[in-house]
Amino acid sequence: MALNQRELIQQVSSIVRSRLADQGAGHGYDHIERVWNTARKLQSMCGGDLLVIELAAILHDIGDAKFHDGKERSKEFSVEILNQVGVDAVTIEHVAQIVDNISFRKRESAESLSLEGQVVQDADRLDALGAVGIVRTIEFGAAFDQPFYAPTSVLPNVVPQKTGIGHFHEKLFKLRDLMNTDGGREMAKSREDFMRAFINQFELECAGQG
Ligand code: ADP
Ligand code: NI
């Protein structure tokens, strides 16, 4: 018997949950669940096919290159899982196209995105902002031995170190202007404002004020 849409989504999410079980916080199922929730919220504001949006949100990092020897395998794994649960071919193709084209890394060479793709891309990018974005940056630094902050008073001839706060400026504060949907832009603005307030307070405390 064919599964109804809700059952189908639940089945895909439990497959993804078990496959990502050994991936750390920030890159594990917690990220997927947040992107899924945000994508549903954005869809309620701007529309788009909810089944495609939910499936693409749930599957978008299933074969993240960081965990597959540098080879991005999300599209391949998505097609495999969707076939396994009996999703129709048109939906599989649409979800696979989204999963294959939303990453920040691929933005120069990506194919254009449908409304559904734009929603999922905004939801994924929003998860790098706000309180969650701050925590994920700190977790990344802890995993890759990068400090969150380095004093500005470094010695001459010392190459400034890459830092988490540096990453805010190099990438994260650019995301707001890259949002596709009005709802995404609005959420990105409030999350970015929160991060800027956090940095201000952080720097005040480092300077012995605040
Ligand atoms: P995703 O694959 O979910 O779109 P990324 O893998 O690019 O996102 O990044 C995941 C998280 O790791 C981001 O929220 C970001 O804050 C953090 N991160 C990625 N690269 C760096 C970096 N060079 N320095 C600090 N944090 C980083
Ligand atoms: Ni992601």
PDB file of C-alpha atoms and ligand atoms in Angstrom:
ATOM      1  CA  MET A   1       0.000   0.000   0.000  1.00  0.00           C
ATOM      2  CA  ALA A   2       1.304   3.441  -0.895  1.00  0.00           C
ATOM      3  CA  LEU A   3       2.243   5.599   2.077  1.00  0.00           C
ATOM      4  CA  ASN A   4       0.460   8.892   2.552  1.00  0.00           C
ATOM      5  CA  GLN A   5       2.611  12.032   2.454  1.00  0.00           C
ATOM      6  CA  ARG A   6       2.963  12.427   6.216  1.00  0.00           C
ATOM      7  CA  GLU A   7       3.967   8.768   6.682  1.00  0.00           C
ATOM      8  CA  LEU A   8       6.409   9.083   3.836  1.00  0.00           C
ATOM      9  CA  ILE A   9       8.059  12.155   5.360  1.00  0.00           C
ATOM     10  CA  GLN A  10       8.249  10.411   8.742  1.00  0.00           C
ATOM     11  CA  GLN A  11       9.867   7.399   7.155  1.00  0.00           C
ATOM     12  CA  VAL A  12      12.477   9.471   5.316  1.00  0.00           C
ATOM     13  CA  SER A  13      13.243  11.442   8.472  1.00  0.00           C
ATOM     14  CA  SER A  14      13.801   8.295  10.529  1.00  0.00           C
ATOM     15  CA  ILE A  15      16.160   6.899   7.886  1.00  0.00           C
ATOM     16  CA  VAL A  16      18.104  10.185   7.900  1.00  0.00           C
ATOM     17  CA  ARG A  17      18.096  10.291  11.701  1.00  0.00           C
ATOM     18  CA  SER A  18      19.662   6.847  11.980  1.00  0.00           C
ATOM     19  CA  ARG A  19      22.204   7.514   9.225  1.00  0.00           C
ATOM     20  CA  LEU A  20      23.360  10.758  10.892  1.00  0.00           C
ATOM     21  CA  ALA A  21      23.397   9.302  14.401  1.00  0.00           C
ATOM     22  CA  ASP A  22      27.178   9.359  14.675  1.00  0.00           C
ATOM     23  CA  GLN A  23      27.664  12.877  13.273  1.00  0.00           C
ATOM     24  CA  GLY A  24      28.370  15.494  15.918  1.00  0.00           C
ATOM     25  CA  ALA A  25      26.037  18.229  17.101  1.00  0.00           C
ATOM     26  CA  GLY A  26      25.889  21.160  14.693  1.00  0.00           C
ATOM     27  CA  HIS A  27      26.197  18.828  11.751  1.00  0.00           C
ATOM     28  CA  GLY A  28      23.985  15.999  12.844  1.00  0.00           C
ATOM     29  CA  TYR A  29      20.260  15.432  12.936  1.00  0.00           C
ATOM     30  CA  ASP A  30      19.781  18.498  15.169  1.00  0.00           C
ATOM     31  CA  HIS A  31      20.736  20.687  12.153  1.00  0.00           C
ATOM     32  CA  ILE A  32      18.336  18.746   9.916  1.00  0.00           C
ATOM     33  CA  GLU A  33      15.442  19.149  12.313  1.00  0.00           C
ATOM     34  CA  ARG A  34      15.988  22.912  12.594  1.00  0.00           C
ATOM     35  CA  VAL A  35      16.267  23.367   8.815  1.00  0.00           C
ATOM     36  CA  TRP A  36      13.109  21.282   8.363  1.00  0.00           C
ATOM     37  CA  ASN A  37      11.161  23.422  10.878  1.00  0.00           C
ATOM     38  CA  THR A  38      12.422  26.682   9.388  1.00  0.00           C
ATOM     39  CA  ALA A  39      11.595  25.500   5.860  1.00  0.00           C
ATOM     40  CA  ARG A  40       8.010  24.738   6.952  1.00  0.00           C
ATOM     41  CA  LYS A  41       7.738  28.179   8.492  1.00  0.00           C
ATOM     42  CA  LEU A  42       9.039  29.900   5.333  1.00  0.00           C
ATOM     43  CA  GLN A  43       6.672  27.786   3.199  1.00  0.00           C
ATOM     44  CA  SER A  44       3.735  29.035   5.257  1.00  0.00           C
ATOM     45  CA  MET A  45       4.749  32.589   4.273  1.00  0.00           C
ATOM     46  CA  CYS A  46       5.631  32.169   0.603  1.00  0.00           C
ATOM     47  CA  GLY A  47       4.103  28.887  -0.553  1.00  0.00           C
ATOM     48  CA  GLY A  48       5.665  26.125  -2.626  1.00  0.00           C
ATOM     49  CA  ASP A  49       5.076  22.368  -2.688  1.00  0.00           C
ATOM     50  CA  LEU A  50       5.308  21.311   0.950  1.00  0.00           C
ATOM     51  CA  LEU A  51       6.211  17.671   0.227  1.00  0.00           C
ATOM     52  CA  VAL A  52       9.171  18.660  -1.967  1.00  0.00           C
ATOM     53  CA  ILE A  53      10.305  21.281   0.561  1.00  0.00           C
ATOM     54  CA  GLU A  54      10.154  18.918   3.537  1.00  0.00           C
ATOM     55  CA  LEU A  55      11.920  16.067   1.731  1.00  0.00           C
ATOM     56  CA  ALA A  56      14.684  18.325   0.408  1.00  0.00           C
ATOM     57  CA  ALA A  57      15.176  19.926   3.841  1.00  0.00           C
ATOM     58  CA  ILE A  58      15.439  16.516   5.509  1.00  0.00           C
ATOM     59  CA  LEU A  59      17.818  15.091   2.891  1.00  0.00           C
ATOM     60  CA  HIS A  60      19.984  18.125   2.047  1.00  0.00           C
ATOM     61  CA  ASP A  61      23.083  17.049   4.032  1.00  0.00           C
ATOM     62  CA  ILE A  62      22.646  13.254   3.902  1.00  0.00           C
ATOM     63  CA  GLY A  63      25.925  12.748   2.021  1.00  0.00           C
ATOM     64  CA  ASP A  64      27.870  15.820   3.221  1.00  0.00           C
ATOM     65  CA  ALA A  65      31.367  15.758   1.697  1.00  0.00           C
ATOM     66  CA  LYS A  66      32.919  16.379   5.147  1.00  0.00           C
ATOM     67  CA  PHE A  67      31.855  12.883   6.144  1.00  0.00           C
ATOM     68  CA  HIS A  68      32.484  11.125   2.802  1.00  0.00           C
ATOM     69  CA  ASP A  69      36.172  11.637   2.060  1.00  0.00           C
ATOM     70  CA  GLY A  70      35.574  15.024   0.453  1.00  0.00           C
ATOM     71  CA  LYS A  71      33.043  13.696  -2.073  1.00  0.00           C
ATOM     72  CA  GLU A  72      29.549  15.249  -1.949  1.00  0.00           C
ATOM     73  CA  ARG A  73      27.059  12.366  -2.104  1.00  0.00           C
ATOM     74  CA  SER A  74      23.782  13.961  -0.934  1.00  0.00           C
ATOM     75  CA  LYS A  75      22.057  13.801  -4.326  1.00  0.00           C
ATOM     76  CA  GLU A  76      22.960  10.142  -4.846  1.00  0.00           C
ATOM     77  CA  PHE A  77      21.824   9.104  -1.333  1.00  0.00           C
ATOM     78  CA  SER A  78      18.598  11.145  -1.614  1.00  0.00           C
ATOM     79  CA  VAL A  79      17.580   9.368  -4.822  1.00  0.00           C
ATOM     80  CA  GLU A  80      18.349   6.013  -3.204  1.00  0.00           C
ATOM     81  CA  ILE A  81      16.269   6.734  -0.073  1.00  0.00           C
ATOM     82  CA  LEU A  82      13.329   8.252  -1.969  1.00  0.00           C
ATOM     83  CA  ASN A  83      13.201   5.251  -4.310  1.00  0.00           C
ATOM     84  CA  GLN A  84      13.327   2.935  -1.319  1.00  0.00           C
ATOM     85  CA  VAL A  85      10.204   4.502   0.231  1.00  0.00           C
ATOM     86  CA  GLY A  86       8.367   4.679  -3.105  1.00  0.00           C
ATOM     87  CA  VAL A  87       8.277   8.411  -3.918  1.00  0.00           C
ATOM     88  CA  ASP A  88       7.202   9.237  -7.495  1.00  0.00           C
ATOM     89  CA  ALA A  89       9.843  10.002 -10.140  1.00  0.00           C
ATOM     90  CA  VAL A  90       8.936  13.676 -10.674  1.00  0.00           C
ATOM     91  CA  THR A  91       9.222  14.428  -6.946  1.00  0.00           C
ATOM     92  CA  ILE A  92      12.513  12.526  -6.715  1.00  0.00           C
ATOM     93  CA  GLU A  93      13.968  14.528  -9.588  1.00  0.00           C
ATOM     94  CA  HIS A  94      12.881  17.837  -8.068  1.00  0.00           C
ATOM     95  CA  VAL A  95      14.229  16.997  -4.590  1.00  0.00           C
ATOM     96  CA  ALA A  96      17.519  15.727  -6.080  1.00  0.00           C
ATOM     97  CA  GLN A  97      17.963  18.943  -8.098  1.00  0.00           C
ATOM     98  CA  ILE A  98      17.489  21.014  -4.936  1.00  0.00           C
ATOM     99  CA  VAL A  99      19.837  18.913  -2.811  1.00  0.00           C
ATOM    100  CA  ASP A 100      22.461  19.152  -5.541  1.00  0.00           C
ATOM    101  CA  ASN A 101      22.337  22.933  -5.931  1.00  0.00           C
ATOM    102  CA  ILE A 102      21.788  24.687  -2.602  1.00  0.00           C
ATOM    103  CA  SER A 103      25.209  24.638  -0.973  1.00  0.00           C
ATOM    104  CA  PHE A 104      27.133  27.846  -0.289  1.00  0.00           C
ATOM    105  CA  ARG A 105      30.240  26.235  -1.748  1.00  0.00           C
ATOM    106  CA  LYS A 106      28.562  25.623  -5.100  1.00  0.00           C
ATOM    107  CA  ARG A 107      26.915  29.035  -5.409  1.00  0.00           C
ATOM    108  CA  GLU A 108      28.967  30.196  -8.429  1.00  0.00           C
ATOM    109  CA  SER A 109      28.179  27.113 -10.523  1.00  0.00           C
ATOM    110  CA  ALA A 110      24.747  26.109  -9.226  1.00  0.00           C
ATOM    111  CA  GLU A 111      21.697  25.626 -11.446  1.00  0.00           C
ATOM    112  CA  SER A 112      18.842  28.030 -10.751  1.00  0.00           C
ATOM    113  CA  LEU A 113      16.488  27.036  -7.958  1.00  0.00           C
ATOM    114  CA  SER A 114      12.717  26.581  -7.943  1.00  0.00           C
ATOM    115  CA  LEU A 115      10.693  28.333  -5.217  1.00  0.00           C
ATOM    116  CA  GLU A 116      10.962  25.097  -3.206  1.00  0.00           C
ATOM    117  CA  GLY A 117      14.756  25.126  -3.601  1.00  0.00           C
ATOM    118  CA  GLN A 118      14.934  28.759  -2.580  1.00  0.00           C
ATOM    119  CA  VAL A 119      12.989  28.032   0.592  1.00  0.00           C
ATOM    120  CA  VAL A 120      15.263  25.129   1.587  1.00  0.00           C
ATOM    121  CA  GLN A 121      18.406  27.115   0.788  1.00  0.00           C
ATOM    122  CA  ASP A 122      17.194  30.017   2.973  1.00  0.00           C
ATOM    123  CA  ALA A 123      16.342  27.616   5.808  1.00  0.00           C
ATOM    124  CA  ASP A 124      19.807  26.012   5.634  1.00  0.00           C
ATOM    125  CA  ARG A 125      21.557  29.384   5.613  1.00  0.00           C
ATOM    126  CA  LEU A 126      19.441  30.673   8.494  1.00  0.00           C
ATOM    127  CA  ASP A 127      20.816  27.848  10.629  1.00  0.00           C
ATOM    128  CA  ALA A 128      24.269  29.450  10.368  1.00  0.00           C
ATOM    129  CA  LEU A 129      22.894  32.655  11.933  1.00  0.00           C
ATOM    130  CA  GLY A 130      21.547  33.724  15.329  1.00  0.00           C
ATOM    131  CA  ALA A 131      22.163  31.967  18.630  1.00  0.00           C
ATOM    132  CA  VAL A 132      22.402  28.617  16.853  1.00  0.00           C
ATOM    133  CA  GLY A 133      24.888  30.073  14.361  1.00  0.00           C
ATOM    134  CA  ILE A 134      27.101  31.279  17.230  1.00  0.00           C
ATOM    135  CA  VAL A 135      27.058  27.856  18.877  1.00  0.00           C
ATOM    136  CA  ARG A 136      27.780  26.047  15.594  1.00  0.00           C
ATOM    137  CA  THR A 137      30.756  28.324  14.940  1.00  0.00           C
ATOM    138  CA  ILE A 138      32.144  27.628  18.415  1.00  0.00           C
ATOM    139  CA  GLU A 139      31.623  23.884  17.919  1.00  0.00           C
ATOM    140  CA  PHE A 140      33.386  24.045  14.553  1.00  0.00           C
ATOM    141  CA  GLY A 141      36.311  25.860  16.210  1.00  0.00           C
ATOM    142  CA  ALA A 142      36.514  23.259  18.965  1.00  0.00           C
ATOM    143  CA  ALA A 143      36.558  20.429  16.416  1.00  0.00           C
ATOM    144  CA  PHE A 144      39.114  22.050  14.101  1.00  0.00           C
ATOM    145  CA  ASP A 145      41.266  23.724  16.717  1.00  0.00           C
ATOM    146  CA  GLN A 146      40.365  27.272  15.771  1.00  0.00           C
ATOM    147  CA  PRO A 147      39.931  29.912  18.497  1.00  0.00           C
ATOM    148  CA  PHE A 148      36.675  31.816  18.644  1.00  0.00           C
ATOM    149  CA  TYR A 149      38.520  35.044  19.262  1.00  0.00           C
ATOM    150  CA  ALA A 150      42.110  36.249  19.126  1.00  0.00           C
ATOM    151  CA  PRO A 151      43.305  39.485  20.754  1.00  0.00           C
ATOM    152  CA  THR A 152      43.835  42.298  18.231  1.00  0.00           C
ATOM    153  CA  SER A 153      47.127  43.208  19.916  1.00  0.00           C
ATOM    154  CA  VAL A 154      49.103  40.492  18.092  1.00  0.00           C
ATOM    155  CA  LEU A 155      52.829  40.924  17.668  1.00  0.00           C
ATOM    156  CA  PRO A 156      54.180  42.350  14.415  1.00  0.00           C
ATOM    157  CA  ASN A 157      55.230  39.605  11.932  1.00  0.00           C
ATOM    158  CA  VAL A 158      52.679  37.190  13.362  1.00  0.00           C
ATOM    159  CA  VAL A 159      50.130  36.155  10.741  1.00  0.00           C
ATOM    160  CA  PRO A 160      46.678  36.787  12.225  1.00  0.00           C
ATOM    161  CA  GLN A 161      44.955  33.535  13.080  1.00  0.00           C
ATOM    162  CA  LYS A 162      41.629  32.489  11.574  1.00  0.00           C
ATOM    163  CA  THR A 163      38.928  32.852  14.228  1.00  0.00           C
ATOM    164  CA  GLY A 164      35.248  32.168  14.734  1.00  0.00           C
ATOM    165  CA  ILE A 165      34.511  35.899  14.882  1.00  0.00           C
ATOM    166  CA  GLY A 166      36.513  36.263  11.648  1.00  0.00           C
ATOM    167  CA  HIS A 167      34.203  33.655  10.102  1.00  0.00           C
ATOM    168  CA  PHE A 168      31.180  35.788  11.071  1.00  0.00           C
ATOM    169  CA  HIS A 169      32.581  38.589   8.914  1.00  0.00           C
ATOM    170  CA  GLU A 170      34.000  36.450   6.097  1.00  0.00           C
ATOM    171  CA  LYS A 171      30.861  34.413   5.503  1.00  0.00           C
ATOM    172  CA  LEU A 172      27.976  34.620   7.929  1.00  0.00           C
ATOM    173  CA  PHE A 173      27.255  38.358   7.666  1.00  0.00           C
ATOM    174  CA  LYS A 174      27.039  37.966   3.880  1.00  0.00           C
ATOM    175  CA  LEU A 175      24.146  35.528   4.104  1.00  0.00           C
ATOM    176  CA  ARG A 176      21.425  38.108   4.743  1.00  0.00           C
ATOM    177  CA  ASP A 177      21.900  39.654   1.279  1.00  0.00           C
ATOM    178  CA  LEU A 178      21.846  36.209  -0.319  1.00  0.00           C
ATOM    179  CA  MET A 179      18.403  35.276   1.001  1.00  0.00           C
ATOM    180  CA  ASN A 180      15.854  34.355  -1.666  1.00  0.00           C
ATOM    181  CA  THR A 181      12.562  34.909   0.143  1.00  0.00           C
ATOM    182  CA  ASP A 182      11.157  37.905   2.040  1.00  0.00           C
ATOM    183  CA  GLY A 183      10.552  35.750   5.118  1.00  0.00           C
ATOM    184  CA  GLY A 184      14.135  34.475   4.962  1.00  0.00           C
ATOM    185  CA  ARG A 185      15.495  38.009   4.696  1.00  0.00           C
ATOM    186  CA  GLU A 186      13.480  39.142   7.685  1.00  0.00           C
ATOM    187  CA  MET A 187      14.620  36.222   9.850  1.00  0.00           C
ATOM    188  CA  ALA A 188      18.227  36.657   8.666  1.00  0.00           C
ATOM    189  CA  LYS A 189      18.165  40.305   9.700  1.00  0.00           C
ATOM    190  CA  SER A 190      16.981  39.615  13.223  1.00  0.00           C
ATOM    191  CA  ARG A 191      19.461  36.725  13.638  1.00  0.00           C
ATOM    192  CA  GLU A 192      22.335  38.823  12.294  1.00  0.00           C
ATOM    193  CA  ASP A 193      21.409  41.726  14.606  1.00  0.00           C
ATOM    194  CA  PHE A 194      21.542  39.294  17.538  1.00  0.00           C
ATOM    195  CA  MET A 195      25.028  38.097  16.495  1.00  0.00           C
ATOM    196  CA  ARG A 196      26.303  41.659  16.147  1.00  0.00           C
ATOM    197  CA  ALA A 197      24.955  42.504  19.619  1.00  0.00           C
ATOM    198  CA  PHE A 198      26.682  39.388  20.947  1.00  0.00           C
ATOM    199  CA  ILE A 199      30.026  40.392  19.395  1.00  0.00           C
ATOM    200  CA  ASN A 200      29.710  43.921  20.797  1.00  0.00           C
ATOM    201  CA  GLN A 201      29.113  42.591  24.289  1.00  0.00           C
ATOM    202  CA  PHE A 202      31.881  39.988  23.878  1.00  0.00           C
ATOM    203  CA  GLU A 203      34.392  42.648  22.828  1.00  0.00           C
ATOM    204  CA  LEU A 204      33.348  44.967  25.641  1.00  0.00           C
ATOM    205  CA  GLU A 205      33.949  42.198  28.182  1.00  0.00           C
ATOM    206  CA  CYS A 206      37.321  41.360  26.607  1.00  0.00           C
ATOM    207  CA  ALA A 207      38.285  45.026  26.984  1.00  0.00           C
ATOM    208  CA  GLY A 208      37.335  44.919  30.674  1.00  0.00           C
ATOM    209  CA  GLN A 209      34.125  46.873  30.144  1.00  0.00           C
ATOM    210  CA  GLY A 210      30.513  45.891  29.848  1.00  0.00           C
TER     211      GLY A 210
HETATM  212  P1  ADP B   1      26.028  23.389   6.033  1.00  0.00           P
HETATM  213  O1  ADP B   1      26.746  22.241   5.389  1.00  0.00           O
HETATM  214  O2  ADP B   1      25.067  22.955   7.064  1.00  0.00           O
HETATM  215  O3  ADP B   1      25.346  24.281   5.054  1.00  0.00           O
HETATM  216  P2  ADP B   1      28.702  24.276   6.743  1.00  0.00           P
HETATM  217  O4  ADP B   1      29.166  22.880   6.750  1.00  0.00           O
HETATM  218  O5  ADP B   1      29.266  25.190   5.723  1.00  0.00           O
HETATM  219  O6  ADP B   1      27.097  24.327   6.707  1.00  0.00           O
HETATM  220  O7  ADP B   1      28.974  24.901   8.145  1.00  0.00           O
HETATM  221  C1  ADP B   1      28.367  24.407   9.288  1.00  0.00           C
HETATM  222  C2  ADP B   1      28.632  25.301  10.485  1.00  0.00           C
HETATM  223  O8  ADP B   1      30.024  25.273  10.791  1.00  0.00           O
HETATM  224  C3  ADP B   1      28.250  26.742  10.192  1.00  0.00           C
HETATM  225  O9  ADP B   1      27.152  27.126  10.978  1.00  0.00           O
HETATM  226  C4  ADP B   1      29.457  27.568  10.541  1.00  0.00           C
HETATM  227  O10 ADP B   1      29.187  28.431  11.602  1.00  0.00           O
HETATM  228  C5  ADP B   1      30.502  26.580  10.969  1.00  0.00           C
HETATM  229  N1  ADP B   1      31.695  26.802  10.149  1.00  0.00           N
HETATM  230  C6  ADP B   1      31.913  26.399   8.870  1.00  0.00           C
HETATM  231  N2  ADP B   1      33.136  26.817   8.452  1.00  0.00           N
HETATM  232  C7  ADP B   1      33.680  27.490   9.499  1.00  0.00           C
HETATM  233  C8  ADP B   1      34.925  28.172   9.713  1.00  0.00           C
HETATM  234  N3  ADP B   1      35.876  28.240   8.777  1.00  0.00           N
HETATM  235  N4  ADP B   1      35.126  28.758  10.924  1.00  0.00           N
HETATM  236  C9  ADP B   1      34.178  28.691  11.898  1.00  0.00           C
HETATM  237  N5  ADP B   1      33.006  28.072  11.751  1.00  0.00           N
HETATM  238  C10 ADP B   1      32.749  27.478  10.569  1.00  0.00           C
HETATM  239 NI    NI B   2      22.950  22.123   6.019  1.00  0.00          NI
END
